[in-house]
PDB file of N, CA and C in Angstrom:
ATOM      1  N   GLY P1008      21.465  -2.483   9.808  1.00  0.00           N
ATOM      2  CA  GLY P1008      19.902  -1.862   9.341  1.00  0.00           C
ATOM      3  C   GLY P1008      19.887  -0.874   8.131  1.00  0.00           C
ATOM      4  N   LEU P1009      18.801  -0.517   7.742  1.00  0.00           N
ATOM      5  CA  LEU P1009      18.742   0.486   6.567  1.00  0.00           C
ATOM      6  C   LEU P1009      18.602   1.775   7.807  1.00  0.00           C
ATOM      7  N   CYS P1010      19.589   2.611   6.976  1.00  0.00           N
ATOM      8  CA  CYS P1010      19.245   3.864   7.720  1.00  0.00           C
ATOM      9  C   CYS P1010      20.290   4.806   6.960  1.00  0.00           C
ATOM     10  N   LEU P1011      19.472   5.622   5.725  1.00  0.00           N
ATOM     11  CA  LEU P1011      20.131   6.168   4.941  1.00  0.00           C
ATOM     12  C   LEU P1011      20.883   7.788   5.638  1.00  0.00           C
ATOM     13  N   ALA P1012      19.991   8.032   6.313  1.00  0.00           N
ATOM     14  CA  ALA P1012      20.457   9.528   7.055  1.00  0.00           C
ATOM     15  C   ALA P1012      20.241   9.077   8.649  1.00  0.00           C
ATOM     16  N   PRO P1013      20.991   8.747   9.114  1.00  0.00           N
ATOM     17  CA  PRO P1013      20.989   7.970  10.543  1.00  0.00           C
ATOM     18  C   PRO P1013      20.461   9.606  11.318  1.00  0.00           C
ATOM     19  N   TRP P1014      21.108  10.758  11.229  1.00  0.00           N
ATOM     20  CA  TRP P1014      20.729  11.686  11.907  1.00  0.00           C
ATOM     21  C   TRP P1014      19.179  12.464  11.667  1.00  0.00           C
ATOM     22  N   LEU P1015      18.509  11.996  10.468  1.00  0.00           N
ATOM     23  CA  LEU P1015      17.254  12.508  10.585  1.00  0.00           C
ATOM     24  C   LEU P1015      16.093  11.129  11.185  1.00  0.00           C
ATOM     25  N   LEU P1016      16.372   9.964  11.565  1.00  0.00           N
ATOM     26  CA  LEU P1016      15.644   8.821  11.997  1.00  0.00           C
ATOM     27  C   LEU P1016      15.749   8.857  13.664  1.00  0.00           C
ATOM     28  N   ARG P1017      14.900   8.847  14.406  1.00  0.00           N
ATOM     29  CA  ARG P1017      14.996   8.427  15.907  1.00  0.00           C
ATOM     30  C   ARG P1017      15.118   7.026  15.994  1.00  0.00           C
ATOM     31  N   ALA P1018      14.854   6.049  15.036  1.00  0.00           N
ATOM     32  CA  ALA P1018      14.952   4.462  15.216  1.00  0.00           C
ATOM     33  C   ALA P1018      14.864   4.263  13.973  1.00  0.00           C
ATOM     34  N   GLU P1019      15.710   2.819  13.895  1.00  0.00           N
ATOM     35  CA  GLU P1019      15.774   1.764  12.522  1.00  0.00           C
ATOM     36  C   GLU P1019      14.386   1.693  11.737  1.00  0.00           C
ATOM     37  N   ALA P1020      14.463   2.104  10.498  1.00  0.00           N
ATOM     38  CA  ALA P1020      13.545   2.180   9.866  1.00  0.00           C
ATOM     39  C   ALA P1020      13.064   0.624   9.141  1.00  0.00           C
ATOM     40  N   ARG P1021      11.852   0.237   9.712  1.00  0.00           N
ATOM     41  CA  ARG P1021      11.548  -1.438   9.561  1.00  0.00           C
ATOM     42  C   ARG P1021      10.482  -1.408   8.613  1.00  0.00           C
ATOM     43  N   ARG P1022       9.669  -0.162   8.372  1.00  0.00           N
ATOM     44  CA  ARG P1022       8.712   0.088   7.370  1.00  0.00           C
ATOM     45  C   ARG P1022       9.210   0.852   6.214  1.00  0.00           C
ATOM     46  N   VAL P1023       9.345   0.668   5.109  1.00  0.00           N
ATOM     47  CA  VAL P1023       9.632   1.489   3.911  1.00  0.00           C
ATOM     48  C   VAL P1023       8.869   1.621   3.173  1.00  0.00           C
ATOM     49  N   VAL P1024       8.537   2.863   2.418  1.00  0.00           N
ATOM     50  CA  VAL P1024       7.829   3.126   1.160  1.00  0.00           C
ATOM     51  C   VAL P1024       8.380   3.729   0.105  1.00  0.00           C
ATOM     52  N   SER P1025       8.795   3.271  -1.218  1.00  0.00           N
ATOM     53  CA  SER P1025       9.833   4.313  -1.854  1.00  0.00           C
ATOM     54  C   SER P1025       8.829   4.310  -3.178  1.00  0.00           C
ATOM     55  N   LEU P1026       8.807   6.056  -3.295  1.00  0.00           N
ATOM     56  CA  LEU P1026       7.954   6.220  -4.139  1.00  0.00           C
ATOM     57  C   LEU P1026       8.788   6.772  -5.700  1.00  0.00           C
ATOM     58  N   VAL P1027      10.345   6.084  -5.440  1.00  0.00           N
ATOM     59  CA  VAL P1027      10.937   6.712  -6.855  1.00  0.00           C
ATOM     60  C   VAL P1027      11.635   4.856  -7.005  1.00  0.00           C
ATOM     61  N   PRO P1028      11.326   4.549  -8.327  1.00  0.00           N
ATOM     62  CA  PRO P1028      11.913   2.681  -8.362  1.00  0.00           C
ATOM     63  C   PRO P1028      13.522   2.837  -8.166  1.00  0.00           C
ATOM     64  N   SER P1029      14.145   3.773  -8.547  1.00  0.00           N
ATOM     65  CA  SER P1029      15.707   3.676  -8.265  1.00  0.00           C
ATOM     66  C   SER P1029      15.809   3.479  -6.868  1.00  0.00           C
ATOM     67  N   HIS P1030      15.298   4.236  -6.114  1.00  0.00           N
ATOM     68  CA  HIS P1030      15.186   4.106  -4.644  1.00  0.00           C
ATOM     69  C   HIS P1030      15.238   2.863  -4.294  1.00  0.00           C
ATOM     70  N   THR P1031      14.003   2.146  -5.030  1.00  0.00           N
ATOM     71  CA  THR P1031      13.535   0.570  -4.619  1.00  0.00           C
ATOM     72  C   THR P1031      14.805   0.041  -4.870  1.00  0.00           C
ATOM     73  N   ASP P1032      15.203  -0.024  -5.808  1.00  0.00           N
ATOM     74  CA  ASP P1032      16.551  -0.689  -6.398  1.00  0.00           C
ATOM     75  C   ASP P1032      17.536  -0.903  -5.388  1.00  0.00           C
ATOM     76  N   ILE P1033      17.838   0.659  -4.741  1.00  0.00           N
ATOM     77  CA  ILE P1033      18.935   0.672  -3.717  1.00  0.00           C
ATOM     78  C   ILE P1033      18.417   0.007  -2.217  1.00  0.00           C
ATOM     79  N   VAL P1034      17.346   0.227  -2.298  1.00  0.00           N
ATOM     80  CA  VAL P1034      17.083  -0.686  -0.719  1.00  0.00           C
ATOM     81  C   VAL P1034      17.110  -2.111  -1.067  1.00  0.00           C
ATOM     82  N   GLU P1035      16.678  -2.537  -2.151  1.00  0.00           N
ATOM     83  CA  GLU P1035      17.133  -3.905  -2.118  1.00  0.00           C
ATOM     84  C   GLU P1035      18.410  -4.122  -2.366  1.00  0.00           C
ATOM     85  N   ALA P1036      19.321  -3.409  -3.135  1.00  0.00           N
ATOM     86  CA  ALA P1036      20.587  -3.608  -3.311  1.00  0.00           C
ATOM     87  C   ALA P1036      21.729  -3.578  -1.683  1.00  0.00           C
ATOM     88  N   LEU P1037      20.599  -3.003  -0.962  1.00  0.00           N
ATOM     89  CA  LEU P1037      21.540  -3.017   0.261  1.00  0.00           C
ATOM     90  C   LEU P1037      20.883  -4.126   1.365  1.00  0.00           C
ATOM     91  N   GLY P1038      20.125  -4.983   0.768  1.00  0.00           N
ATOM     92  CA  GLY P1038      19.810  -6.066   1.428  1.00  0.00           C
ATOM     93  C   GLY P1038      18.434  -5.965   2.027  1.00  0.00           C
ATOM     94  N   ALA P1039      18.141  -4.819   2.050  1.00  0.00           N
ATOM     95  CA  ALA P1039      16.973  -4.526   3.075  1.00  0.00           C
ATOM     96  C   ALA P1039      15.442  -4.304   2.464  1.00  0.00           C
ATOM     97  N   GLY P1040      15.013  -5.452   1.319  1.00  0.00           N
ATOM     98  CA  GLY P1040      14.006  -5.594   0.279  1.00  0.00           C
ATOM     99  C   GLY P1040      13.211  -5.956   1.238  1.00  0.00           C
ATOM    100  N   ASP P1041      13.143  -6.563   2.329  1.00  0.00           N
ATOM    101  CA  ASP P1041      12.280  -6.998   3.050  1.00  0.00           C
ATOM    102  C   ASP P1041      11.466  -6.075   3.879  1.00  0.00           C
ATOM    103  N   ARG P1042      11.698  -4.763   4.104  1.00  0.00           N
ATOM    104  CA  ARG P1042      11.361  -3.959   4.680  1.00  0.00           C
ATOM    105  C   ARG P1042      10.125  -2.832   4.096  1.00  0.00           C
ATOM    106  N   LEU P1043      10.459  -3.481   2.310  1.00  0.00           N
ATOM    107  CA  LEU P1043       9.722  -2.479   2.030  1.00  0.00           C
ATOM    108  C   LEU P1043       8.037  -2.744   1.856  1.00  0.00           C
ATOM    109  N   VAL P1044       7.372  -1.774   2.332  1.00  0.00           N
ATOM    110  CA  VAL P1044       6.042  -2.160   2.662  1.00  0.00           C
ATOM    111  C   VAL P1044       4.845  -1.647   1.431  1.00  0.00           C
ATOM    112  N   ALA P1045       5.404  -0.806   0.369  1.00  0.00           N
ATOM    113  CA  ALA P1045       4.872  -0.144  -0.657  1.00  0.00           C
ATOM    114  C   ALA P1045       6.084   0.746  -1.516  1.00  0.00           C
ATOM    115  N   VAL P1046       5.513   0.457  -3.012  1.00  0.00           N
ATOM    116  CA  VAL P1046       6.420   0.696  -3.873  1.00  0.00           C
ATOM    117  C   VAL P1046       5.699   1.827  -5.142  1.00  0.00           C
ATOM    118  N   SER P1047       6.455   2.267  -5.942  1.00  0.00           N
ATOM    119  CA  SER P1047       6.102   3.343  -6.623  1.00  0.00           C
ATOM    120  C   SER P1047       4.878   2.581  -7.719  1.00  0.00           C
ATOM    121  N   ASP P1048       3.916   3.387  -8.315  1.00  0.00           N
ATOM    122  CA  ASP P1048       3.510   2.764  -9.661  1.00  0.00           C
ATOM    123  C   ASP P1048       4.060   2.400 -10.589  1.00  0.00           C
ATOM    124  N   ALA P1049       5.595   2.815 -10.912  1.00  0.00           N
ATOM    125  CA  ALA P1049       6.105   2.588 -11.832  1.00  0.00           C
ATOM    126  C   ALA P1049       7.176   1.385 -11.622  1.00  0.00           C
ATOM    127  N   ASP P1050       7.348   1.055 -10.178  1.00  0.00           N
ATOM    128  CA  ASP P1050       8.224   0.208  -9.955  1.00  0.00           C
ATOM    129  C   ASP P1050       7.575  -1.346 -10.625  1.00  0.00           C
ATOM    130  N   LYS P1051       8.527  -1.827 -11.290  1.00  0.00           N
ATOM    131  CA  LYS P1051       8.344  -3.189 -12.153  1.00  0.00           C
ATOM    132  C   LYS P1051       8.935  -4.739 -11.695  1.00  0.00           C
ATOM    133  N   GLY P1052       7.976  -5.721 -11.371  1.00  0.00           N
ATOM    134  CA  GLY P1052       8.515  -6.591 -11.071  1.00  0.00           C
ATOM    135  C   GLY P1052       8.048  -6.948  -9.608  1.00  0.00           C
ATOM    136  N   ARG P1053       7.761  -5.997  -8.940  1.00  0.00           N
ATOM    137  CA  ARG P1053       7.366  -5.923  -7.381  1.00  0.00           C
ATOM    138  C   ARG P1053       5.814  -6.022  -7.223  1.00  0.00           C
ATOM    139  N   ASP P1054       5.175  -7.061  -7.703  1.00  0.00           N
ATOM    140  CA  ASP P1054       3.777  -7.400  -8.029  1.00  0.00           C
ATOM    141  C   ASP P1054       3.336  -7.504  -6.499  1.00  0.00           C
ATOM    142  N   ALA P1055       4.066  -8.185  -5.648  1.00  0.00           N
ATOM    143  CA  ALA P1055       3.432  -8.545  -4.276  1.00  0.00           C
ATOM    144  C   ALA P1055       3.272  -7.290  -3.251  1.00  0.00           C
ATOM    145  N   LEU P1056       3.725  -6.281  -3.670  1.00  0.00           N
ATOM    146  CA  LEU P1056       3.620  -5.052  -2.788  1.00  0.00           C
ATOM    147  C   LEU P1056       2.678  -3.984  -3.308  1.00  0.00           C
ATOM    148  N   PRO P1057       2.067  -3.590  -2.083  1.00  0.00           N
ATOM    149  CA  PRO P1057       1.102  -2.177  -2.505  1.00  0.00           C
ATOM    150  C   PRO P1057       1.896  -1.493  -3.341  1.00  0.00           C
ATOM    151  N   ARG P1058       0.972  -0.357  -4.099  1.00  0.00           N
ATOM    152  CA  ARG P1058       1.373   0.478  -4.856  1.00  0.00           C
ATOM    153  C   ARG P1058       1.326   2.072  -4.109  1.00  0.00           C
ATOM    154  N   ALA P1059       1.814   2.920  -4.237  1.00  0.00           N
ATOM    155  CA  ALA P1059       1.581   4.035  -3.040  1.00  0.00           C
ATOM    156  C   ALA P1059       1.597   5.279  -3.882  1.00  0.00           C
ATOM    157  N   GLY P1060       1.457   4.927  -5.360  1.00  0.00           N
ATOM    158  CA  GLY P1060       1.666   6.243  -6.431  1.00  0.00           C
ATOM    159  C   GLY P1060       2.910   6.560  -6.710  1.00  0.00           C
ATOM    160  N   GLY P1061       3.072   7.672  -7.122  1.00  0.00           N
ATOM    161  CA  GLY P1061       4.485   8.054  -7.690  1.00  0.00           C
ATOM    162  C   GLY P1061       4.632   9.545  -7.567  1.00  0.00           C
ATOM    163  N   LEU P1062       4.577  10.202  -8.695  1.00  0.00           N
ATOM    164  CA  LEU P1062       4.605  11.681  -8.201  1.00  0.00           C
ATOM    165  C   LEU P1062       3.253  12.453  -7.556  1.00  0.00           C
ATOM    166  N   ALA P1063       2.462  11.612  -7.633  1.00  0.00           N
ATOM    167  CA  ALA P1063       0.985  12.214  -7.004  1.00  0.00           C
ATOM    168  C   ALA P1063       0.934  10.977  -5.948  1.00  0.00           C
ATOM    169  N   PRO P1064       1.468  11.073  -4.706  1.00  0.00           N
ATOM    170  CA  PRO P1064       1.825   9.692  -3.855  1.00  0.00           C
ATOM    171  C   PRO P1064      -0.027   9.836  -3.425  1.00  0.00           C
ATOM    172  N   ARG P1065      -0.183   8.474  -3.176  1.00  0.00           N
ATOM    173  CA  ARG P1065      -1.509   8.043  -2.548  1.00  0.00           C
ATOM    174  C   ARG P1065      -1.603   8.080  -1.256  1.00  0.00           C
ATOM    175  N   TRP P1066      -1.988   9.287  -0.569  1.00  0.00           N
ATOM    176  CA  TRP P1066      -2.006   9.417   0.696  1.00  0.00           C
ATOM    177  C   TRP P1066      -2.806   8.553   1.531  1.00  0.00           C
ATOM    178  N   GLU P1067      -3.945   8.066   0.990  1.00  0.00           N
ATOM    179  CA  GLU P1067      -4.510   6.939   2.071  1.00  0.00           C
ATOM    180  C   GLU P1067      -3.727   5.432   2.135  1.00  0.00           C
ATOM    181  N   VAL P1068      -2.677   5.252   0.878  1.00  0.00           N
ATOM    182  CA  VAL P1068      -2.165   3.829   0.822  1.00  0.00           C
ATOM    183  C   VAL P1068      -1.004   4.109   2.292  1.00  0.00           C
ATOM    184  N   LEU P1069      -0.383   5.330   1.945  1.00  0.00           N
ATOM    185  CA  LEU P1069       0.886   5.970   2.655  1.00  0.00           C
ATOM    186  C   LEU P1069       0.640   5.971   4.263  1.00  0.00           C
ATOM    187  N   VAL P1070      -0.811   6.444   4.842  1.00  0.00           N
ATOM    188  CA  VAL P1070      -1.153   6.472   6.247  1.00  0.00           C
ATOM    189  C   VAL P1070      -1.680   5.216   6.557  1.00  0.00           C
ATOM    190  N   SER P1071      -2.115   4.173   5.996  1.00  0.00           N
ATOM    191  CA  SER P1071      -2.537   3.032   6.233  1.00  0.00           C
ATOM    192  C   SER P1071      -1.446   2.150   6.468  1.00  0.00           C
ATOM    193  N   LEU P1072      -0.173   2.389   5.756  1.00  0.00           N
ATOM    194  CA  LEU P1072       0.568   1.346   6.005  1.00  0.00           C
ATOM    195  C   LEU P1072       1.736   1.792   7.406  1.00  0.00           C
ATOM    196  N   LYS P1073       1.800   3.001   7.600  1.00  0.00           N
ATOM    197  CA  LYS P1073       2.424   3.567   9.006  1.00  0.00           C
ATOM    198  C   LYS P1073       3.678   3.119   8.545  1.00  0.00           C
ATOM    199  N   PRO P1074       4.268   3.631   7.744  1.00  0.00           N
ATOM    200  CA  PRO P1074       5.739   3.433   7.091  1.00  0.00           C
ATOM    201  C   PRO P1074       6.699   4.357   8.162  1.00  0.00           C
ATOM    202  N   ASP P1075       8.025   4.045   8.690  1.00  0.00           N
ATOM    203  CA  ASP P1075       8.813   4.618   9.308  1.00  0.00           C
ATOM    204  C   ASP P1075       9.386   5.597   8.571  1.00  0.00           C
ATOM    205  N   LEU P1076       9.480   5.174   7.178  1.00  0.00           N
ATOM    206  CA  LEU P1076      10.422   6.029   6.311  1.00  0.00           C
ATOM    207  C   LEU P1076       9.809   6.125   4.912  1.00  0.00           C
ATOM    208  N   VAL P1077       9.509   7.234   4.441  1.00  0.00           N
ATOM    209  CA  VAL P1077       9.082   7.522   2.922  1.00  0.00           C
ATOM    210  C   VAL P1077      10.122   7.886   2.008  1.00  0.00           C
ATOM    211  N   LEU P1078      10.738   7.079   0.915  1.00  0.00           N
ATOM    212  CA  LEU P1078      11.730   7.458   0.291  1.00  0.00           C
ATOM    213  C   LEU P1078      11.387   8.284  -1.068  1.00  0.00           C
ATOM    214  N   ALA P1079      11.478   9.634  -1.094  1.00  0.00           N
ATOM    215  CA  ALA P1079      11.032  10.371  -2.241  1.00  0.00           C
ATOM    216  C   ALA P1079      12.078  11.269  -2.783  1.00  0.00           C
ATOM    217  N   ASP P1080      12.066  12.090  -3.715  1.00  0.00           N
ATOM    218  CA  ASP P1080      12.926  12.613  -4.180  1.00  0.00           C
ATOM    219  C   ASP P1080      12.397  14.458  -4.527  1.00  0.00           C
ATOM    220  N   VAL P1081      13.390  15.084  -5.127  1.00  0.00           N
ATOM    221  CA  VAL P1081      13.030  16.663  -5.383  1.00  0.00           C
ATOM    222  C   VAL P1081      11.599  16.642  -5.821  1.00  0.00           C
ATOM    223  N   SER P1082      11.107  16.258  -6.481  1.00  0.00           N
ATOM    224  CA  SER P1082       9.927  15.926  -7.458  1.00  0.00           C
ATOM    225  C   SER P1082       8.924  15.912  -6.416  1.00  0.00           C
ATOM    226  N   HIS P1083       9.005  15.540  -5.115  1.00  0.00           N
ATOM    227  CA  HIS P1083       7.792  15.716  -4.580  1.00  0.00           C
ATOM    228  C   HIS P1083       7.742  16.572  -3.119  1.00  0.00           C
ATOM    229  N   ARG P1084       8.895  17.420  -3.633  1.00  0.00           N
ATOM    230  CA  ARG P1084       9.086  18.610  -2.866  1.00  0.00           C
ATOM    231  C   ARG P1084       7.715  19.407  -2.300  1.00  0.00           C
ATOM    232  N   ARG P1085       7.037  19.301  -3.279  1.00  0.00           N
ATOM    233  CA  ARG P1085       5.568  20.585  -3.629  1.00  0.00           C
ATOM    234  C   ARG P1085       4.684  19.879  -2.462  1.00  0.00           C
ATOM    235  N   PHE P1086       4.943  18.690  -2.012  1.00  0.00           N
ATOM    236  CA  PHE P1086       4.141  17.832  -0.870  1.00  0.00           C
ATOM    237  C   PHE P1086       4.897  18.200   0.538  1.00  0.00           C
ATOM    238  N   ALA P1087       5.871  18.642   0.521  1.00  0.00           N
ATOM    239  CA  ALA P1087       6.139  18.869   1.916  1.00  0.00           C
ATOM    240  C   ALA P1087       5.625  20.155   2.702  1.00  0.00           C
ATOM    241  N   PRO P1088       5.414  19.932   4.001  1.00  0.00           N
ATOM    242  CA  PRO P1088       4.782  20.867   4.551  1.00  0.00           C
ATOM    243  C   PRO P1088       5.477  22.328   4.842  1.00  0.00           C
TER     244      PRO P1088
END
C-alpha cells in the first residue's frame, strides 16, 4: 500500500489528495493512482478528479473529501498550524 512516511501515519492511506503535480505523478508511478480523491489545479490530464487548489488550498474541498493523506510541499508550510 501507499505509505511514504509510515512513522507519520496510523493507518494505510486510502484517500489521498495531492496539492503538487509532481507528487501526483509519484503516486501514480507507485501504482496508487486509484487512491487519489483530488489533485491540484495545476494537474493536467486528470479531469475526472476534483481540484483541491494549489498554493492556496481549497479547504472546503479538502474537508469534504475526508482524505487520509494530503501531499503538499514546503510552499504549503504557511498553512500549517
